[in-house]
Short mmCIF file of C-alpha atoms in Angstrom, two decimals:
data_model
loop_
_atom_site.label_atom_id
_atom_site.label_comp_id
_atom_site.label_asym_id
_atom_site.label_seq_id
_atom_site.Cartn_x
_atom_site.Cartn_y
_atom_site.Cartn_z
CA MET A 26 93.18 153.43 62.40
CA LEU A 27 93.90 154.34 65.93
CA ALA A 28 90.93 153.23 67.92
CA LEU A 29 92.22 153.07 71.40
CA LEU A 30 90.55 150.98 74.39
CA SER A 31 89.24 153.51 76.81
CA SER A 32 87.01 153.78 79.68
CA LEU A 33 88.67 150.91 81.69
CA PHE A 34 86.49 149.64 84.38
CA PHE A 35 87.54 147.20 87.05
CA PHE A 36 84.55 145.27 88.22
CA MET A 37 86.09 144.24 91.59
CA PRO A 38 89.32 145.18 93.55
CA ALA A 39 92.12 143.37 92.20
CA PRO A 40 95.95 144.26 91.46
CA MET A 41 96.44 146.43 88.53
CA GLN A 42 96.53 144.50 85.47
CA ALA A 43 98.89 145.28 82.75
CA GLN A 44 97.26 147.65 80.03
CA LEU A 45 95.15 145.85 77.48
CA PRO A 46 96.39 145.91 73.91
CA VAL A 47 95.19 148.50 71.57
CA ALA A 48 92.09 147.55 69.57
CA VAL A 49 91.61 148.64 66.01
CA VAL A 50 89.22 148.48 63.23
CA GLU A 51 90.81 146.93 60.10
CA ARG A 52 89.28 147.48 56.48
CA ILE A 53 89.37 144.46 54.13
CA HIS A 54 86.82 145.68 51.46
CA PRO A 55 85.38 149.18 50.98
CA GLY A 56 82.08 147.76 51.98
CA LEU A 57 83.05 148.09 55.49
CA ASP A 58 82.65 151.81 55.60
CA ALA A 59 78.81 151.41 55.53
CA VAL A 60 79.06 149.34 58.69
CA ILE A 61 81.68 150.91 61.14
CA ASP A 62 84.08 153.81 60.95
CA VAL A 63 87.70 152.61 60.81
CA ASN A 64 88.33 155.27 63.41
CA ALA A 65 85.80 153.99 65.83
CA LYS A 66 86.95 153.68 69.49
CA VAL A 67 86.82 150.30 70.97
CA ALA A 68 86.05 150.93 74.84
CA VAL A 69 86.58 148.46 77.61
CA ILE A 70 83.24 149.04 79.73
CA ALA A 71 84.01 146.06 82.43
CA ASP A 72 86.89 143.93 83.22
CA GLY A 73 88.08 141.55 86.13
CA PHE A 74 86.16 138.56 85.16
CA GLU A 75 87.33 134.94 84.19
CA TRP A 76 86.10 134.02 80.98
CA VAL A 77 82.86 135.95 79.68
CA GLU A 78 80.62 134.66 76.91
CA GLY A 79 77.01 134.67 75.56
CA PRO A 80 76.13 138.55 75.66
CA VAL A 81 72.47 139.70 75.17
CA TRP A 82 70.81 142.91 75.24
CA ILE A 83 67.78 143.35 77.13
CA GLU A 84 66.04 146.34 75.71
CA LYS A 85 63.22 146.82 78.24
CA GLU A 86 65.79 147.54 81.11
CA LYS A 87 68.46 148.83 78.88
CA MET A 88 71.03 146.45 80.08
CA LEU A 89 73.65 143.89 78.75
CA LEU A 90 73.72 140.45 80.44
CA PHE A 91 76.78 138.21 79.93
CA SER A 92 78.19 134.98 81.31
CA ASP A 93 81.20 134.50 83.42
CA VAL A 94 81.26 130.70 82.59
CA MET A 95 83.93 129.65 84.98
CA ARG A 96 82.36 131.29 88.11
CA ASN A 97 78.96 130.08 87.41
CA ARG A 98 77.52 133.62 87.26
CA ILE A 99 75.80 136.25 84.99
CA TYR A 100 76.53 139.86 85.23
CA LYS A 101 74.48 142.86 83.92
CA TRP A 102 75.93 146.03 82.59
CA THR A 103 74.10 149.51 82.47
CA ALA A 104 75.59 152.80 81.41
CA GLN A 105 74.59 154.29 84.69
CA LYS A 106 76.14 151.55 87.17
CA GLY A 107 78.49 149.71 85.02
CA ALA A 108 78.73 145.96 85.92
CA THR A 109 77.05 144.07 88.68
CA LEU A 110 76.21 140.75 89.82
CA TYR A 111 72.91 139.54 88.12
CA LEU A 112 72.41 135.96 88.73
CA GLU A 113 74.15 133.17 90.64
CA PRO A 114 74.38 130.22 89.86
CA SER A 115 73.70 130.33 86.30
CA GLY A 116 74.49 127.23 84.83
CA TYR A 117 75.18 124.61 87.41
CA THR A 118 72.77 124.06 90.33
CA GLN A 119 73.75 120.67 91.67
CA PRO A 120 75.35 120.38 95.23
CA ALA A 121 78.25 118.41 94.17
CA PRO A 122 81.27 120.61 93.50
CA ARG A 123 82.70 120.65 90.02
CA GLY A 124 85.25 122.91 87.96
CA GLU A 125 85.86 123.98 84.49
CA GLU A 126 83.04 125.55 82.35
CA LEU A 127 80.20 125.07 84.78
CA GLY A 128 78.28 128.21 84.18
CA SER A 129 75.94 129.36 81.58
CA ASN A 130 77.15 130.37 78.07
CA GLY A 131 74.75 131.47 75.49
CA LEU A 132 72.02 133.83 76.60
CA ALA A 133 68.75 134.84 74.75
CA VAL A 134 65.56 136.39 75.27
CA ASN A 135 62.40 134.22 74.00
CA THR A 136 59.16 135.54 72.48
CA GLN A 137 57.75 135.89 76.10
CA GLY A 138 60.29 138.15 77.29
CA GLN A 139 61.90 135.45 79.23
CA LEU A 140 65.63 134.73 79.58
CA VAL A 141 66.86 131.42 78.28
CA LEU A 142 70.06 129.95 79.14
CA CYS A 143 72.62 127.48 77.62
CA GLN A 144 73.58 125.81 80.94
CA HIS A 145 77.10 123.93 80.62
CA GLY A 146 77.15 122.45 84.07
CA ASP A 147 73.27 121.13 84.15
CA ARG A 148 73.95 120.30 80.44
CA ARG A 149 70.40 121.63 79.25
CA VAL A 150 68.60 124.56 77.75
CA ALA A 151 66.69 126.06 80.45
CA VAL A 152 64.47 129.31 81.09
CA MET A 153 64.71 131.45 84.12
CA ASN A 154 61.43 131.37 86.19
CA ALA A 155 61.68 135.04 86.95
CA ALA A 156 61.24 138.41 85.39
CA THR A 157 64.44 139.91 83.87
CA ALA A 158 64.05 142.86 86.09
CA ASP A 159 64.05 140.54 89.08
CA PRO A 160 66.27 137.82 88.61
CA GLN A 161 66.13 134.39 90.48
CA PRO A 162 68.19 131.28 90.14
CA ARG A 163 64.85 129.22 89.35
CA PHE A 164 64.90 127.43 86.17
CA THR A 165 62.87 125.17 84.02
CA THR A 166 64.39 122.59 81.72
CA LEU A 167 63.37 123.12 78.00
CA ALA A 168 65.53 120.44 76.88
CA GLY A 169 68.06 118.24 78.74
CA ASN A 170 68.34 115.11 76.53
CA TYR A 171 67.84 113.73 73.15
CA ASN A 172 66.52 110.05 72.85
CA GLY A 173 67.14 109.63 76.68
CA LYS A 174 70.69 110.56 76.38
CA ARG A 175 71.84 113.68 78.17
CA PHE A 176 73.33 116.58 76.01
CA ASN A 177 76.96 117.24 75.93
CA SER A 178 76.89 120.80 77.04
CA PRO A 179 74.54 123.32 75.21
CA ASN A 180 76.58 126.31 74.15
CA ASP A 181 74.86 128.77 72.06
CA LEU A 182 71.34 129.53 70.76
CA ALA A 183 69.18 131.40 68.33
CA ILE A 184 65.45 131.78 68.73
CA LYS A 185 63.24 132.00 65.76
CA SER A 186 60.19 134.36 65.63
CA ASN A 187 57.78 131.48 65.97
CA GLY A 188 59.49 130.53 69.41
CA ASP A 189 61.50 127.55 68.08
CA ILE A 190 65.00 127.39 69.83
CA TYR A 191 68.02 126.23 67.73
CA PHE A 192 70.99 125.31 69.66
CA THR A 193 74.45 123.93 69.52
CA ASP A 194 75.84 121.09 71.70
CA PRO A 195 79.86 120.63 71.52
CA PRO A 196 81.50 118.98 74.40
CA TYR A 197 83.38 122.08 75.75
CA GLY A 198 81.30 122.27 79.08
CA LEU A 199 81.99 118.74 80.17
CA GLU A 200 84.39 118.80 83.14
CA LYS A 201 86.81 116.19 81.54
CA GLY A 202 86.42 117.44 77.84
CA PRO A 203 85.31 115.26 74.94
CA GLN A 204 86.61 112.26 76.83
CA ASP A 205 84.60 112.75 79.96
CA PRO A 206 83.30 109.38 81.12
CA ALA A 207 79.80 111.17 81.72
CA ARG A 208 79.52 111.97 78.31
CA GLU A 209 76.27 110.05 76.67
CA ILE A 210 76.29 111.37 73.22
CA SER A 211 79.22 110.60 70.88
CA TYR A 212 78.51 113.44 68.21
CA GLN A 213 78.26 117.36 68.50
CA GLY A 214 74.71 118.03 67.50
CA VAL A 215 72.65 121.01 66.40
CA TYR A 216 69.09 120.91 67.56
CA ARG A 217 65.81 122.40 67.46
CA ILE A 218 63.41 122.78 70.47
CA ALA A 219 59.81 123.37 69.14
CA LYS A 220 57.12 124.99 71.19
CA SER A 221 55.55 121.69 71.99
CA GLY A 222 58.74 120.80 73.58
CA ALA A 223 59.77 118.23 70.93
CA VAL A 224 63.50 118.08 70.40
CA THR A 225 64.82 117.30 66.92
CA LEU A 226 68.19 116.67 65.90
CA LEU A 227 68.99 118.88 62.83
CA THR A 228 72.69 117.64 62.11
CA ASP A 229 75.42 115.64 63.48
CA SER A 230 78.01 116.36 60.85
CA LEU A 231 79.75 119.31 62.39
CA THR A 232 82.93 118.69 64.43
CA ARG A 233 82.37 121.62 66.99
CA PRO A 234 79.26 123.55 66.29
CA ASN A 235 79.33 126.72 68.34
CA GLY A 236 77.81 130.22 67.45
CA ILE A 237 74.55 130.10 65.70
CA ALA A 238 72.40 132.97 64.08
CA PHE A 239 69.44 133.41 61.54
CA PHE A 240 69.80 135.76 58.63
CA PRO A 241 66.82 138.15 58.26
CA GLY A 242 63.83 136.39 57.04
CA GLU A 243 64.94 133.36 58.86
CA LYS A 244 65.35 131.36 55.64
CA SER A 245 68.94 130.58 56.29
CA LEU A 246 70.94 129.76 59.32
CA LEU A 247 74.76 130.36 60.15
CA ILE A 248 76.73 128.03 62.34
CA ALA A 249 80.22 128.63 63.33
CA ASN A 250 82.61 125.60 63.74
CA SER A 251 85.17 125.80 66.31
CA ASP A 252 87.39 123.23 65.21
CA PRO A 253 91.05 123.93 64.49
CA GLN A 254 91.10 121.40 61.83
CA LEU A 255 88.14 122.74 60.03
CA PRO A 256 87.79 126.50 61.27
CA HIS A 257 84.88 127.44 58.99
CA TRP A 258 81.51 129.17 59.04
CA TYR A 259 78.75 127.00 57.63
CA ILE A 260 75.25 128.28 56.21
CA TYR A 261 72.29 126.07 55.92
CA ASP A 262 69.02 126.82 54.06
CA LEU A 263 65.87 126.08 56.25
CA ASN A 264 62.99 124.17 54.53
CA GLU A 265 59.13 124.41 55.54
CA LYS A 266 59.43 122.32 58.43
CA GLY A 267 62.35 124.43 59.85
CA ASN A 268 64.91 121.65 59.06
CA LEU A 269 68.46 122.06 57.95
CA ILE A 270 69.08 121.59 54.17
CA ASN A 271 71.65 122.52 51.48
CA GLY A 272 74.64 123.08 54.18
CA ARG A 273 77.75 124.62 52.80
CA ILE A 274 80.75 126.61 53.70
CA PHE A 275 79.87 130.30 54.21
CA PHE A 276 83.62 131.31 54.89
CA ASP A 277 86.77 129.21 55.10
CA GLY A 278 88.62 130.26 58.01
CA THR A 279 91.61 127.97 57.34
CA ALA A 280 94.15 130.68 56.04
CA ILE A 281 93.49 133.13 58.86
CA PHE A 282 93.64 130.48 61.45
CA LYS A 283 97.12 129.75 60.36
CA LYS A 284 98.00 133.27 61.15
CA GLU A 285 96.15 133.73 64.19
CA PRO A 286 95.00 130.48 65.87
CA ARG A 287 91.70 131.05 67.25
CA SER A 288 88.64 129.22 66.00
CA PRO A 289 85.08 130.78 65.10
CA ASP A 290 82.93 131.27 68.04
CA GLY A 291 79.77 133.27 68.69
CA ILE A 292 77.94 134.96 65.74
CA LYS A 293 75.31 137.81 65.60
CA ILE A 294 73.71 139.09 62.23
CA ASN A 295 72.07 142.49 61.73
CA LYS A 296 68.93 143.20 60.03
CA LYS A 297 70.82 144.05 57.08
CA GLY A 298 72.40 140.62 56.84
CA ILE A 299 75.90 141.81 57.99
CA VAL A 300 77.70 139.09 59.91
CA PHE A 301 79.68 139.86 63.16
CA ALA A 302 81.63 136.72 63.83
CA PRO A 303 84.43 136.36 66.70
CA GLY A 304 87.29 134.44 65.60
CA PRO A 305 90.95 134.89 65.02
CA GLY A 306 92.11 138.14 66.40
CA GLY A 307 88.72 139.70 67.10
CA VAL A 308 85.42 140.05 65.53
CA TRP A 309 85.32 139.30 61.80
CA ILE A 310 82.64 141.15 59.67
CA PHE A 311 81.15 139.49 56.59
CA ASP A 312 78.51 140.62 54.04
CA LYS A 313 75.44 138.32 53.48
CA ASN A 314 77.30 136.68 50.83
CA GLY A 315 80.38 135.65 52.75
CA LYS A 316 82.78 138.36 51.51
CA ALA A 317 84.97 139.40 54.54
CA LEU A 318 84.64 143.15 54.92
CA GLY A 319 86.87 143.79 57.87
CA ARG A 320 87.67 142.91 61.45
CA ILE A 321 87.51 144.65 64.96
CA LYS A 322 90.84 143.31 65.95
CA THR A 323 90.72 143.21 69.82
CA ASN A 324 94.07 141.34 70.44
CA LEU A 325 92.32 139.31 72.84
CA ILE A 326 90.65 136.02 72.71
CA THR A 327 87.31 136.98 71.54
CA SER A 328 84.10 134.74 72.40
CA ASN A 329 80.88 136.46 71.37
CA CYS A 330 79.14 139.79 70.59
CA ALA A 331 75.62 141.39 70.79
CA PHE A 332 73.72 144.58 69.42
CA SER A 333 72.19 147.15 71.39
CA GLY A 334 68.29 147.56 70.68
CA ASP A 335 68.83 149.82 67.86
CA GLN A 336 71.90 147.81 66.66
CA LYS A 337 74.06 151.06 66.66
CA THR A 338 76.38 149.49 69.32
CA LEU A 339 78.14 146.20 69.40
CA PHE A 340 78.95 144.54 72.62
CA ILE A 341 82.02 142.18 72.43
CA THR A 342 82.93 139.68 75.21
CA ALA A 343 86.79 138.89 75.14
CA ASP A 344 88.65 136.88 77.43
CA ASN A 345 88.15 138.58 80.98
CA CYS A 346 86.47 141.81 79.65
CA VAL A 347 83.61 143.42 77.80
CA LEU A 348 83.92 145.94 75.18
CA LYS A 349 81.77 148.18 73.05
CA VAL A 350 81.92 150.03 69.66
CA ALA A 351 79.56 152.32 67.67
CA LEU A 352 78.35 151.05 64.38
CA LYS A 353 76.66 152.81 61.61
#
């Protein structure tokens, strides 16, 4: 169980930082052995950011994109060049200065191959009006309000094969948090943007909806709830209209939260239905029925993850760095 952090890469000149804690793969159930080797090495591939989130792999360019939320930037990582600046600004495009979580968060690629962004500062879901190989800070709003009221701060998204975009809208990107006087929607919603542009509220019952991902077949959807009082992952079925029905707890994180306080965050699900879910201590790994198989324990505040094109590599955003680990 000695999976040492290796390949340290400092993106920009900075004073030498303390050595990062050792990351290990922890087995909870024998089913983990079919997913990842318990001796797999977890390597830091980029470091020196402020708070990284929302990773997405772009297969055509063989690059990983990820948000540095506080700095209003997106970086890219390639095996040849490491991490370099990709896009600035990424989530806040207004002239008035502001602080806190102003940049992009969740990133995804739509069915046309375009980059779609959850933009905290601009409080919208937008698409970049440029090819992913030639990024430009030009954006078109896909959804900026519901019934005339501006969103809180779209956080994470999942795109269905028919082009519909499902996204979460907690208050984390508001400059003054949930009590921000600029807040216009009192609840934390989960929404769908149809190809027509119509926006539908799917649920307003979750206290802090965050990560979101479809299971294979797109008949069910998983949502992470980043609430210390209700640190749960919820599963919903989808009806023929694509609406959420039969909501229930997929995994109750209360017990693990008491030991290691960090709520559920981003989610990715592979083609076999295995769930990779950042939360307390690192990335939790569940089978399709909600059984905990194990954890990639990063010993860092872990926000999100993404697969390579062949799903043989998992990239992890954690605090100020990006890690990767081989999967089976």
